[in-house]
Amino acid sequence: MNKTKLQCLAIACIAWLINFSVALPMAAAEGDTLRVLAIGNSFSQDAVEQNLHELGKSVGYTIIIGNMYIGGCPLDRHVRNARNDAPDYVYCKINAEGEKTKTDSVSLARALADEPWDYVSMQQASPLSGIYESYAASLPELKEYVVQRIPKDAVLMLHQTWAYAAHSTHSGFKNYDSDQLKMYAAIVDAVKRASKLTGIHKIIPTGTAIQNARTSYIGDHMDRDGYHLDLKVGRYTAACTWLEALTGHNVIGAPYAPEGVNADDKKVAQKAAHAAILRPDGVTELVDLKQHDGN
């Protein structure tokens, strides 16, 4: 091979490596302290108020977590609260040591000023989570409110939440003909379109991770009431997804799992989350975890 061909090959390889690295999530450095605020409802409560801090610590990250909670809160109510500086939230905070506090009657402005947040997530209420028009009506205004109150280098995120269990009796399930896969596909589509509309490019694919886990031996048993996640493997799967989305650290093999999550369930949660990061817009069947493998 002559010198010119070698030079062309080297240039092509460099270009490929650059493109490949851009496609991967940026990894936080081990030992970093990350400050993460969720503006949400009970679905953000399921995702971040337990396991995420401990999981991060087990692989070398300190994660300070805030969750602005109103049960069932949709985006349009967050917008009204922002406009009126309404102290309507319960503010749950987990500090660097893992200590949790809850403060009533907190406004969005107060929570946004509480820490120099690195990440701020927003999400729709579950009945509306697959209806794009509900995002388009309120998310742009909420985004602008948040941007004006956080550091310039902070990253905004959209939390892709999960579809209800097939047996759910939640009234909002009727929006999707009480069909789990139809609801899941609608959520994925609505969040992607909302991302393009607002320029919020980082999506946390918890909904896909839960759907992935449902293809394992666990099946459609990731919930506790038809729509909230169960307190063990469901919530742990969500935390695994958040950790990898935030840090770029492959969650498979992370040592932490909460009490009550056995080795098989831990493997499902971690593989489901990692697969969702690699393929956030479609279900990955966990074909090797259709049954307990005894490991």
PDB file of C-alpha atoms in Angstrom, residues 32-37 62-64 115-121 150-151 153-157 202 246:
ATOM      1  CA  ASP A  32     -17.500  13.938  40.185  1.00  0.00           C
ATOM      2  CA  THR A  33     -20.343  15.485  42.157  1.00  0.00           C
ATOM      3  CA  LEU A  34     -23.480  15.777  40.026  1.00  0.00           C
ATOM      4  CA  ARG A  35     -26.442  17.947  41.001  1.00  0.00           C
ATOM      5  CA  VAL A  36     -29.722  16.764  39.519  1.00  0.00           C
ATOM      6  CA  LEU A  37     -33.157  18.388  39.873  1.00  0.00           C
ATOM      7  CA  THR A  62     -21.686  11.673  44.351  1.00  0.00           C
ATOM      8  CA  ILE A  63     -25.184  12.631  43.200  1.00  0.00           C
ATOM      9  CA  ILE A  64     -27.111  15.403  44.924  1.00  0.00           C
ATOM     10  CA  GLU A 115     -28.041  24.420  44.082  1.00  0.00           C
ATOM     11  CA  PRO A 116     -25.950  25.151  40.976  1.00  0.00           C
ATOM     12  CA  TRP A 117     -27.757  22.337  39.201  1.00  0.00           C
ATOM     13  CA  ASP A 118     -25.885  20.390  36.531  1.00  0.00           C
ATOM     14  CA  TYR A 119     -29.032  18.714  35.205  1.00  0.00           C
ATOM     15  CA  VAL A 120     -32.707  19.636  35.328  1.00  0.00           C
ATOM     16  CA  SER A 121     -35.360  17.245  34.034  1.00  0.00           C
ATOM     17  CA  ILE A 150     -29.849  27.757  36.226  1.00  0.00           C
ATOM     18  CA  PRO A 151     -26.147  27.875  35.277  1.00  0.00           C
ATOM     19  CA  ASP A 153     -23.720  25.086  31.282  1.00  0.00           C
ATOM     20  CA  ALA A 154     -26.524  23.123  32.971  1.00  0.00           C
ATOM     21  CA  VAL A 155     -28.137  20.404  30.867  1.00  0.00           C
ATOM     22  CA  LEU A 156     -31.901  20.223  30.404  1.00  0.00           C
ATOM     23  CA  MET A 157     -33.450  16.769  30.075  1.00  0.00           C
ATOM     24  CA  LYS A 202     -31.033  14.749  26.377  1.00  0.00           C
ATOM     25  CA  LEU A 246     -26.287  11.080  33.530  1.00  0.00           C
TER      26      LEU A 246
END
